[in-house]
Amino acid sequence: MRSYTLIAPAKVNLYLEIIGSRPDGYHELAMILQSIELADGIKLEANGVESIRLRCDNPQIPGDKSNLAYRASELMIKEFHDSYAKYGGVDITLHKCIPVAAGLAGGSTDAAAVLVGIDLLWKLGLTRSELEELGAQLGSDVPFCIGGGTAIATRRGEILSPLSGLTDVYIVLAKYRSSSVSTAWAYNTYRSLFSETYIKDTESLAARANAVNSGEIVQAILHKDAKEIAEKMHNDLEKVVLPEYPQVVQLKETFAKYDILGTMMSGSGPSVFALCQSQEQAEKVKLCVREEIPSEDLELFVTKLVNHGIQVVQ
Ligand code: C5P
C-alpha cells in the first residue's frame, strides 16, 4: 500500500483588517498570514477499499464530516471520481499538535494536507493554484495553508500574494486548553458592532485591500525587521474577542510585562502570541509566563516563523 506522511504547519495572523461585507455573507479582509513551525502530522495510506477513514490521536477531534480534513477527502472524491474508483479509498491518521479552535488554522491546515496527500496518492498532478481553488471551497484559510510562508491574503482570505519568507523569528504562543472562540461568532459580532465602518463600494474596497501591499507592516516584512513588524501588528477581531474573553486580555498583559517585541491575538483567537528577539529570549518569556500562570490549563509553546506550508516527509 502506498502512503505519504505530511507536515501541516499552523499559522498566525500578523495583520487582520476587516474592510467590508460580501454578498455571500463573508467579510472582505486584508490580512498577513504567517506559517509557524508548530504543526500537525498527517499520514495518508491507500486502503484499497471504497471508503475514507479518519482517525486522530486526540479524542477531542471527530473523524466524521464535522472534521474539515474529512470534508477535504470527500471533495477530492467528488472532483476526481475516476481516480477514486481506480486507486480506492484512503486511511487518514492525524497526529494533532496544533491547539483546536484557537485561531491557528489547525483544521484548515489538516484539510490542506489531505488535498496535497490525495493529489499524490492518486497521481493527479494538480498545480498549486488548482489545489488552492479546491481549498477555497473548504474554508477561507485552506488556500494559504497549502503553500504557507508569509502572504498577503485578501477578499475572503483566499487571494494570496506571497511575501519573501520570514525565518529565524521566534514566538511564544499561549492558549488556555478549555477556551475556544467560534470564528463565525467573532465575525458576526464584529458585523453587528462595526458594520457602519465598512467600505461599501467595490472600487474603494479594492483600493483599500491593495493599500496593504504598500503598508508599513509589509515594508517591515520586506526589510525583515522583526521589531517593526511587532509594532505594526494589528487584529480587528481583538475588538470583539477581548471584551468577552478576559483570559485573552490576561495573556496579552502577561506577555507585555516581559522583554518581547510585541503581542497579538491570532485570527479569531483565543490564542495569543508574542514575537521575541531570539529563541533564548522566547524560552525565557515562556518560563516567566509559566511561573506567573502555573495553571495546567494553559498551553505554552516556543516556535518560530517558517517559510513553507504543507510538506511531504516520506
Ligand atoms: O471560511 P471559514 O469556514 O473558515 O470561515 C468561518 C466563519 O468565519 C464563516 O462562517 C464566517 O462567519 C466568518 N468569515 C467571514 N469572512 C471571512 C472569513 C470567515 O465572515 N472572510
mmCIF file of C-alpha atoms and ligand atoms in Angstrom:
data_model
loop_
_atom_site.group_PDB
_atom_site.id
_atom_site.type_symbol
_atom_site.label_atom_id
_atom_site.label_comp_id
_atom_site.label_asym_id
_atom_site.label_seq_id
_atom_site.Cartn_x
_atom_site.Cartn_y
_atom_site.Cartn_z
ATOM 1 C CA MET A 1 0.000 0.000 0.000
ATOM 2 C CA ARG A 2 1.328 3.424 -0.868
ATOM 3 C CA SER A 3 1.424 6.067 1.818
ATOM 4 C CA TYR A 4 2.555 9.634 2.401
ATOM 5 C CA THR A 5 3.331 11.460 5.617
ATOM 6 C CA LEU A 6 2.888 15.211 5.592
ATOM 7 C CA ILE A 7 3.637 18.088 7.912
ATOM 8 C CA ALA A 8 0.838 20.634 8.228
ATOM 9 C CA PRO A 9 2.005 23.895 9.877
ATOM 10 C CA ALA A 10 -0.254 26.228 11.845
ATOM 11 C CA LYS A 11 -0.484 29.938 11.011
ATOM 12 C CA VAL A 12 -0.697 33.187 12.915
ATOM 13 C CA ASN A 13 -2.123 36.464 11.646
ATOM 14 C CA LEU A 14 0.427 39.253 11.714
ATOM 15 C CA TYR A 15 -2.314 41.545 10.414
ATOM 16 C CA LEU A 16 -6.096 41.236 10.117
ATOM 17 C CA GLU A 17 -8.227 44.110 8.919
ATOM 18 C CA ILE A 18 -11.943 43.762 8.209
ATOM 19 C CA ILE A 19 -12.764 46.142 5.410
ATOM 20 C CA GLY A 20 -16.266 45.266 4.232
ATOM 21 C CA SER A 21 -19.093 42.834 3.849
ATOM 22 C CA ARG A 22 -19.649 40.410 0.969
ATOM 23 C CA PRO A 23 -22.864 39.325 -0.735
ATOM 24 C CA ASP A 24 -22.078 35.708 0.302
ATOM 25 C CA GLY A 25 -22.257 36.694 3.985
ATOM 26 C CA TYR A 26 -18.494 36.626 4.480
ATOM 27 C CA HIS A 27 -16.208 39.631 5.012
ATOM 28 C CA GLU A 28 -13.749 41.398 2.740
ATOM 29 C CA LEU A 29 -10.414 41.128 4.512
ATOM 30 C CA ALA A 30 -6.857 42.358 4.255
ATOM 31 C CA MET A 31 -4.581 40.018 6.184
ATOM 32 C CA ILE A 32 -0.984 38.971 6.500
ATOM 33 C CA LEU A 33 -0.758 35.285 7.252
ATOM 34 C CA GLN A 34 2.363 33.609 8.550
ATOM 35 C CA SER A 35 3.155 29.896 8.879
ATOM 36 C CA ILE A 36 4.764 28.699 12.093
ATOM 37 C CA GLU A 37 6.781 25.592 12.886
ATOM 38 C CA LEU A 38 4.131 24.176 15.224
ATOM 39 C CA ALA A 39 2.478 21.565 13.003
ATOM 40 C CA ASP A 40 0.215 18.533 12.829
ATOM 41 C CA GLY A 41 1.455 15.297 11.286
ATOM 42 C CA ILE A 42 -0.803 13.573 8.774
ATOM 43 C CA LYS A 43 -0.399 10.117 7.277
ATOM 44 C CA LEU A 44 -2.407 9.104 4.226
ATOM 45 C CA GLU A 45 -2.446 5.454 3.177
ATOM 46 C CA ALA A 46 -4.216 3.922 0.210
ATOM 47 C CA ASN A 47 -6.566 1.372 1.818
ATOM 48 C CA GLY A 48 -7.713 -0.487 -1.291
ATOM 49 C CA VAL A 49 -11.386 -0.206 -0.395
ATOM 50 C CA GLU A 50 -14.022 2.341 -1.328
ATOM 51 C CA SER A 51 -14.018 4.315 1.890
ATOM 52 C CA ILE A 52 -12.294 7.176 3.644
ATOM 53 C CA ARG A 53 -11.409 6.514 7.269
ATOM 54 C CA LEU A 54 -10.093 9.258 9.529
ATOM 55 C CA ARG A 55 -8.699 8.765 12.965
ATOM 56 C CA CYS A 56 -6.893 11.097 15.320
ATOM 57 C CA ASP A 57 -4.749 10.622 18.399
ATOM 58 C CA ASN A 58 -6.706 13.436 20.088
ATOM 59 C CA PRO A 59 -10.122 12.145 21.234
ATOM 60 C CA GLN A 60 -11.467 15.731 21.020
ATOM 61 C CA ILE A 61 -11.187 15.548 17.226
ATOM 62 C CA PRO A 62 -14.075 13.863 15.394
ATOM 63 C CA GLY A 63 -13.374 11.519 12.479
ATOM 64 C CA ASP A 64 -16.568 12.334 10.585
ATOM 65 C CA LYS A 65 -17.964 15.020 8.289
ATOM 66 C CA SER A 66 -17.633 17.606 11.039
ATOM 67 C CA ASN A 67 -13.858 17.391 10.513
ATOM 68 C CA LEU A 68 -12.633 19.645 7.699
ATOM 69 C CA ALA A 69 -9.928 17.097 6.794
ATOM 70 C CA TYR A 70 -12.655 14.514 6.195
ATOM 71 C CA ARG A 71 -14.590 17.004 4.075
ATOM 72 C CA ALA A 72 -11.401 17.609 2.060
ATOM 73 C CA SER A 73 -11.283 13.892 1.211
ATOM 74 C CA GLU A 74 -14.979 13.953 0.228
ATOM 75 C CA LEU A 75 -14.305 16.916 -2.055
ATOM 76 C CA MET A 76 -11.472 15.009 -3.747
ATOM 77 C CA ILE A 77 -13.777 12.003 -4.284
ATOM 78 C CA LYS A 78 -16.441 14.268 -5.784
ATOM 79 C CA GLU A 79 -13.987 16.051 -8.091
ATOM 80 C CA PHE A 80 -11.913 13.022 -9.127
ATOM 81 C CA HIS A 81 -14.334 10.134 -9.060
ATOM 82 C CA ASP A 82 -12.459 8.121 -11.701
ATOM 83 C CA SER A 83 -9.241 8.258 -9.677
ATOM 84 C CA TYR A 84 -11.135 7.227 -6.550
ATOM 85 C CA ALA A 85 -12.507 4.233 -8.465
ATOM 86 C CA LYS A 86 -9.008 3.410 -9.764
ATOM 87 C CA TYR A 87 -6.910 3.910 -6.613
ATOM 88 C CA GLY A 88 -9.523 3.306 -3.904
ATOM 89 C CA GLY A 89 -10.031 4.977 -0.554
ATOM 90 C CA VAL A 90 -7.650 6.450 1.961
ATOM 91 C CA ASP A 91 -6.905 5.929 5.640
ATOM 92 C CA ILE A 92 -6.023 9.280 7.210
ATOM 93 C CA THR A 93 -4.246 9.410 10.558
ATOM 94 C CA LEU A 94 -3.979 12.779 12.275
ATOM 95 C CA HIS A 95 -1.309 13.434 14.863
ATOM 96 C CA LYS A 96 -2.702 16.583 16.439
ATOM 97 C CA CYS A 97 -0.253 19.096 17.929
ATOM 98 C CA ILE A 98 -1.919 22.404 16.984
ATOM 99 C CA PRO A 99 -4.440 23.603 19.588
ATOM 100 C CA VAL A 100 -8.028 23.273 18.412
ATOM 101 C CA ALA A 101 -10.404 26.224 17.775
ATOM 102 C CA ALA A 102 -7.522 28.549 18.565
ATOM 103 C CA GLY A 103 -7.280 30.921 15.580
ATOM 104 C CA LEU A 104 -4.248 28.977 14.306
ATOM 105 C CA ALA A 105 -5.903 27.338 11.247
ATOM 106 C CA GLY A 106 -5.389 23.857 12.720
ATOM 107 C CA GLY A 107 -8.404 22.380 10.901
ATOM 108 C CA SER A 108 -7.616 24.266 7.684
ATOM 109 C CA THR A 109 -4.015 23.060 7.533
ATOM 110 C CA ASP A 110 -5.104 19.427 8.070
ATOM 111 C CA ALA A 111 -7.577 19.832 5.197
ATOM 112 C CA ALA A 112 -4.821 21.352 3.040
ATOM 113 C CA ALA A 113 -2.606 18.332 3.802
ATOM 114 C CA VAL A 114 -5.393 15.952 2.771
ATOM 115 C CA LEU A 115 -5.732 17.749 -0.596
ATOM 116 C CA VAL A 116 -1.966 17.584 -1.183
ATOM 117 C CA GLY A 117 -1.722 13.957 0.022
ATOM 118 C CA ILE A 118 -4.606 12.660 -2.108
ATOM 119 C CA ASP A 119 -3.200 14.526 -5.120
ATOM 120 C CA LEU A 120 -0.029 12.467 -4.620
ATOM 121 C CA LEU A 121 -1.741 9.149 -3.848
ATOM 122 C CA TRP A 122 -3.996 9.412 -6.891
ATOM 123 C CA LYS A 123 -1.162 10.818 -9.095
ATOM 124 C CA LEU A 124 -3.373 13.749 -10.140
ATOM 125 C CA GLY A 125 -0.529 16.228 -10.711
ATOM 126 C CA LEU A 126 -2.611 19.225 -9.624
ATOM 127 C CA THR A 127 -0.935 22.638 -9.720
ATOM 128 C CA ARG A 128 -0.683 24.876 -6.650
ATOM 129 C CA SER A 129 -3.467 27.106 -7.943
ATOM 130 C CA GLU A 130 -5.732 24.122 -8.665
ATOM 131 C CA LEU A 131 -5.168 22.888 -5.113
ATOM 132 C CA GLU A 132 -5.856 26.393 -3.794
ATOM 133 C CA GLU A 133 -9.126 26.574 -5.721
ATOM 134 C CA LEU A 134 -10.221 23.282 -4.155
ATOM 135 C CA GLY A 135 -9.095 24.572 -0.761
ATOM 136 C CA ALA A 136 -11.197 27.718 -1.113
ATOM 137 C CA GLN A 137 -14.300 25.522 -1.345
ATOM 138 C CA LEU A 138 -13.493 24.154 2.113
ATOM 139 C CA GLY A 139 -12.565 27.281 4.063
ATOM 140 C CA SER A 140 -11.035 30.739 3.739
ATOM 141 C CA ASP A 141 -7.658 29.768 5.287
ATOM 142 C CA VAL A 142 -7.161 26.485 3.410
ATOM 143 C CA PRO A 143 -5.612 28.002 0.230
ATOM 144 C CA PHE A 144 -2.948 29.786 2.294
ATOM 145 C CA CYS A 145 -2.138 26.651 4.286
ATOM 146 C CA ILE A 146 -1.195 24.748 1.103
ATOM 147 C CA GLY A 147 1.814 26.930 0.207
ATOM 148 C CA GLY A 148 2.186 28.713 3.554
ATOM 149 C CA GLY A 149 5.106 31.013 4.327
ATOM 150 C CA THR A 150 4.297 34.706 4.559
ATOM 151 C CA ALA A 151 1.491 36.090 2.388
ATOM 152 C CA ILE A 152 -0.951 38.943 1.995
ATOM 153 C CA ALA A 153 -4.450 37.442 1.854
ATOM 154 C CA THR A 154 -7.399 39.450 0.550
ATOM 155 C CA ARG A 155 -11.062 39.028 -0.455
ATOM 156 C CA ARG A 156 -12.352 36.178 1.765
ATOM 157 C CA GLY A 157 -8.712 35.400 2.590
ATOM 158 C CA GLU A 158 -8.225 33.124 -0.402
ATOM 159 C CA ILE A 159 -6.479 35.572 -2.788
ATOM 160 C CA LEU A 160 -2.807 35.316 -1.935
ATOM 161 C CA SER A 161 0.261 37.425 -2.692
ATOM 162 C CA PRO A 162 3.339 35.717 -1.270
ATOM 163 C CA LEU A 163 5.938 37.859 0.509
ATOM 164 C CA SER A 164 9.598 36.967 0.940
ATOM 165 C CA GLY A 165 9.733 34.475 3.763
ATOM 166 C CA LEU A 166 10.455 35.374 7.362
ATOM 167 C CA THR A 167 12.532 32.846 9.256
ATOM 168 C CA ASP A 168 14.570 32.836 12.474
ATOM 169 C CA VAL A 169 11.918 34.889 14.221
ATOM 170 C CA TYR A 170 10.730 33.171 17.384
ATOM 171 C CA ILE A 171 7.368 33.439 19.063
ATOM 172 C CA VAL A 172 5.808 32.252 22.281
ATOM 173 C CA LEU A 173 2.289 31.016 21.782
ATOM 174 C CA ALA A 174 -0.238 30.764 24.595
ATOM 175 C CA LYS A 175 -3.698 29.271 24.771
ATOM 176 C CA TYR A 176 -5.989 28.032 27.517
ATOM 177 C CA ARG A 177 -6.970 24.470 26.625
ATOM 178 C CA SER A 178 -10.536 24.923 27.859
ATOM 179 C CA SER A 179 -11.101 28.144 25.925
ATOM 180 C CA SER A 180 -12.251 28.325 22.315
ATOM 181 C CA VAL A 181 -13.751 31.009 20.105
ATOM 182 C CA SER A 182 -16.179 30.394 17.249
ATOM 183 C CA THR A 183 -14.852 32.203 14.190
ATOM 184 C CA ALA A 184 -18.405 32.730 12.911
ATOM 185 C CA TRP A 185 -19.376 34.297 16.254
ATOM 186 C CA ALA A 186 -16.380 36.661 16.162
ATOM 187 C CA TYR A 187 -17.129 37.907 12.630
ATOM 188 C CA ASN A 188 -20.883 38.163 13.228
ATOM 189 C CA THR A 189 -20.343 40.136 16.431
ATOM 190 C CA TYR A 190 -17.919 42.409 14.590
ATOM 191 C CA ARG A 191 -20.550 42.997 11.911
ATOM 192 C CA SER A 192 -23.225 43.849 14.481
ATOM 193 C CA LEU A 193 -20.951 46.370 16.224
ATOM 194 C CA PHE A 194 -18.853 47.899 13.457
ATOM 195 C CA SER A 195 -20.650 47.481 10.121
ATOM 196 C CA GLU A 196 -21.024 51.257 9.821
ATOM 197 C CA THR A 197 -17.236 51.421 9.328
ATOM 198 C CA TYR A 198 -17.339 49.009 6.367
ATOM 199 C CA ILE A 199 -16.303 50.282 2.957
ATOM 200 C CA LYS A 200 -19.312 49.893 0.693
ATOM 201 C CA ASP A 201 -18.319 50.493 -2.925
ATOM 202 C CA THR A 202 -16.359 47.886 -4.868
ATOM 203 C CA GLU A 203 -13.678 50.265 -6.124
ATOM 204 C CA SER A 204 -12.842 51.647 -2.683
ATOM 205 C CA LEU A 205 -12.803 48.096 -1.271
ATOM 206 C CA ALA A 206 -10.282 47.003 -3.884
ATOM 207 C CA ALA A 207 -8.203 50.146 -3.256
ATOM 208 C CA ARG A 208 -8.180 49.515 0.500
ATOM 209 C CA ALA A 209 -7.166 45.872 0.065
ATOM 210 C CA ASN A 210 -4.474 46.945 -2.379
ATOM 211 C CA ALA A 211 -3.140 49.572 0.019
ATOM 212 C CA VAL A 212 -1.952 46.805 2.348
ATOM 213 C CA ASN A 213 0.728 45.944 -0.244
ATOM 214 C CA SER A 214 2.459 49.235 0.410
ATOM 215 C CA GLY A 215 1.555 49.413 4.107
ATOM 216 C CA GLU A 216 4.096 49.769 6.900
ATOM 217 C CA ILE A 217 3.936 46.172 8.072
ATOM 218 C CA VAL A 218 4.663 44.855 4.576
ATOM 219 C CA GLN A 219 7.660 47.214 4.378
ATOM 220 C CA ALA A 220 8.847 45.864 7.736
ATOM 221 C CA ILE A 221 8.448 42.281 6.460
ATOM 222 C CA LEU A 222 10.381 43.098 3.292
ATOM 223 C CA HIS A 223 13.165 44.540 5.472
ATOM 224 C CA LYS A 224 12.943 41.505 7.785
ATOM 225 C CA ASP A 225 12.665 43.950 10.685
ATOM 226 C CA ALA A 226 11.027 41.902 13.440
ATOM 227 C CA LYS A 227 10.853 44.859 15.859
ATOM 228 C CA GLU A 228 8.993 46.981 13.317
ATOM 229 C CA ILE A 229 6.720 44.064 12.350
ATOM 230 C CA ALA A 230 5.785 43.633 16.000
ATOM 231 C CA GLU A 231 4.950 47.337 16.312
ATOM 232 C CA LYS A 232 2.710 47.282 13.254
ATOM 233 C CA MET A 233 0.812 44.064 14.036
ATOM 234 C CA HIS A 234 -2.947 44.525 14.119
ATOM 235 C CA ASN A 235 -6.076 42.397 14.501
ATOM 236 C CA ASP A 236 -9.564 43.937 14.218
ATOM 237 C CA LEU A 237 -11.137 40.864 15.840
ATOM 238 C CA GLU A 238 -9.471 41.802 19.145
ATOM 239 C CA LYS A 239 -12.174 44.492 19.403
ATOM 240 C CA VAL A 240 -14.857 41.846 19.863
ATOM 241 C CA VAL A 241 -12.931 38.976 21.441
ATOM 242 C CA LEU A 242 -11.043 40.887 24.166
ATOM 243 C CA PRO A 243 -14.155 42.260 25.896
ATOM 244 C CA GLU A 244 -15.717 38.769 26.059
ATOM 245 C CA TYR A 245 -12.614 36.714 26.854
ATOM 246 C CA PRO A 246 -10.731 38.111 29.872
ATOM 247 C CA GLN A 247 -8.200 35.272 29.563
ATOM 248 C CA VAL A 248 -7.035 36.683 26.217
ATOM 249 C CA VAL A 249 -6.535 40.093 27.842
ATOM 250 C CA GLN A 250 -4.660 38.433 30.703
ATOM 251 C CA LEU A 251 -2.324 36.618 28.286
ATOM 252 C CA LYS A 252 -1.577 39.812 26.357
ATOM 253 C CA GLU A 253 -0.955 41.743 29.580
ATOM 254 C CA THR A 254 1.263 38.998 30.953
ATOM 255 C CA PHE A 255 3.392 38.845 27.789
ATOM 256 C CA ALA A 256 3.673 42.650 27.777
ATOM 257 C CA LYS A 257 5.430 42.601 31.176
ATOM 258 C CA TYR A 258 8.415 40.817 29.656
ATOM 259 C CA ASP A 259 11.059 41.634 27.096
ATOM 260 C CA ILE A 260 9.111 40.917 23.909
ATOM 261 C CA LEU A 261 8.826 42.790 20.608
ATOM 262 C CA GLY A 262 5.040 42.758 20.555
ATOM 263 C CA THR A 263 1.980 40.626 21.261
ATOM 264 C CA MET A 264 -1.255 39.941 19.358
ATOM 265 C CA MET A 265 -4.221 37.587 19.297
ATOM 266 C CA SER A 266 -4.130 35.261 16.277
ATOM 267 C CA GLY A 267 -7.163 35.145 13.961
ATOM 268 C CA SER A 268 -10.385 34.936 15.934
ATOM 269 C CA GLY A 269 -8.416 33.777 18.991
ATOM 270 C CA PRO A 270 -8.216 32.793 21.722
ATOM 271 C CA SER A 271 -4.528 32.033 21.177
ATOM 272 C CA VAL A 272 -2.111 34.887 21.771
ATOM 273 C CA PHE A 273 1.463 35.097 20.540
ATOM 274 C CA ALA A 274 4.457 37.222 21.433
ATOM 275 C CA LEU A 275 7.206 37.985 18.927
ATOM 276 C CA CYS A 276 10.664 37.729 20.526
ATOM 277 C CA GLN A 277 14.223 38.844 19.647
ATOM 278 C CA SER A 278 15.688 35.348 19.835
ATOM 279 C CA GLN A 279 14.965 31.743 20.701
ATOM 280 C CA GLU A 280 16.716 32.248 24.035
ATOM 281 C CA GLN A 281 14.504 35.233 24.825
ATOM 282 C CA ALA A 282 11.379 33.304 23.791
ATOM 283 C CA GLU A 283 12.322 30.440 26.140
ATOM 284 C CA LYS A 284 12.862 32.957 28.973
ATOM 285 C CA VAL A 285 9.481 34.596 28.340
ATOM 286 C CA LYS A 286 7.790 31.196 28.282
ATOM 287 C CA LEU A 287 9.323 30.337 31.676
ATOM 288 C CA CYS A 288 8.272 33.682 33.177
ATOM 289 C CA VAL A 289 4.680 33.299 31.927
ATOM 290 C CA ARG A 290 4.566 29.724 33.232
ATOM 291 C CA GLU A 291 5.751 30.921 36.633
ATOM 292 C CA GLU A 292 3.138 33.646 36.696
ATOM 293 C CA ILE A 293 0.300 31.404 35.436
ATOM 294 C CA PRO A 294 1.024 27.879 36.706
ATOM 295 C CA SER A 295 -2.426 26.616 35.588
ATOM 296 C CA GLU A 296 -2.221 23.290 33.743
ATOM 297 C CA ASP A 297 -4.993 24.582 31.527
ATOM 298 C CA LEU A 298 -2.526 26.981 29.910
ATOM 299 C CA GLU A 299 -0.618 25.591 26.932
ATOM 300 C CA LEU A 300 2.629 27.399 26.052
ATOM 301 C CA PHE A 301 4.836 26.786 23.028
ATOM 302 C CA VAL A 302 8.053 28.298 21.759
ATOM 303 C CA THR A 303 8.009 28.059 17.990
ATOM 304 C CA LYS A 304 9.315 30.020 15.022
ATOM 305 C CA LEU A 305 8.097 31.506 11.771
ATOM 306 C CA VAL A 306 8.657 29.235 8.764
ATOM 307 C CA ASN A 307 8.563 29.857 5.031
ATOM 308 C CA HIS A 308 6.575 26.835 3.914
ATOM 309 C CA GLY A 309 3.145 25.250 4.067
ATOM 310 C CA ILE A 310 2.369 21.550 3.597
ATOM 311 C CA GLN A 311 5.495 19.413 3.293
ATOM 312 C CA VAL A 312 5.857 15.755 2.380
ATOM 313 C CA VAL A 313 8.274 13.947 4.679
ATOM 314 C CA GLN A 314 8.097 10.496 3.153
HETATM 315 O O1 C5P B 1 -14.141 30.172 5.740
HETATM 316 P P1 C5P B 1 -14.291 29.641 7.120
HETATM 317 O O2 C5P B 1 -15.220 28.445 7.161
HETATM 318 O O3 C5P B 1 -13.002 29.349 7.791
HETATM 319 O O4 C5P B 1 -14.986 30.788 7.948
HETATM 320 C C1 C5P B 1 -15.568 30.561 9.213
HETATM 321 C C2 C5P B 1 -16.527 31.698 9.513
HETATM 322 O O5 C5P B 1 -15.812 32.922 9.644
HETATM 323 C C3 C5P B 1 -17.544 31.951 8.422
HETATM 324 O O6 C5P B 1 -18.707 31.188 8.632
HETATM 325 C C4 C5P B 1 -17.819 33.425 8.574
HETATM 326 O O7 C5P B 1 -18.782 33.630 9.599
HETATM 327 C C5 C5P B 1 -16.520 34.004 9.067
HETATM 328 N N1 C5P B 1 -15.714 34.611 7.989
HETATM 329 C C6 C5P B 1 -16.108 35.832 7.446
HETATM 330 N N2 C5P B 1 -15.369 36.380 6.442
HETATM 331 C C7 C5P B 1 -14.246 35.779 6.005
HETATM 332 C C8 C5P B 1 -13.814 34.557 6.554
HETATM 333 C C9 C5P B 1 -14.576 33.994 7.559
HETATM 334 O O8 C5P B 1 -17.122 36.404 7.849
HETATM 335 N N3 C5P B 1 -13.553 36.363 5.018
#
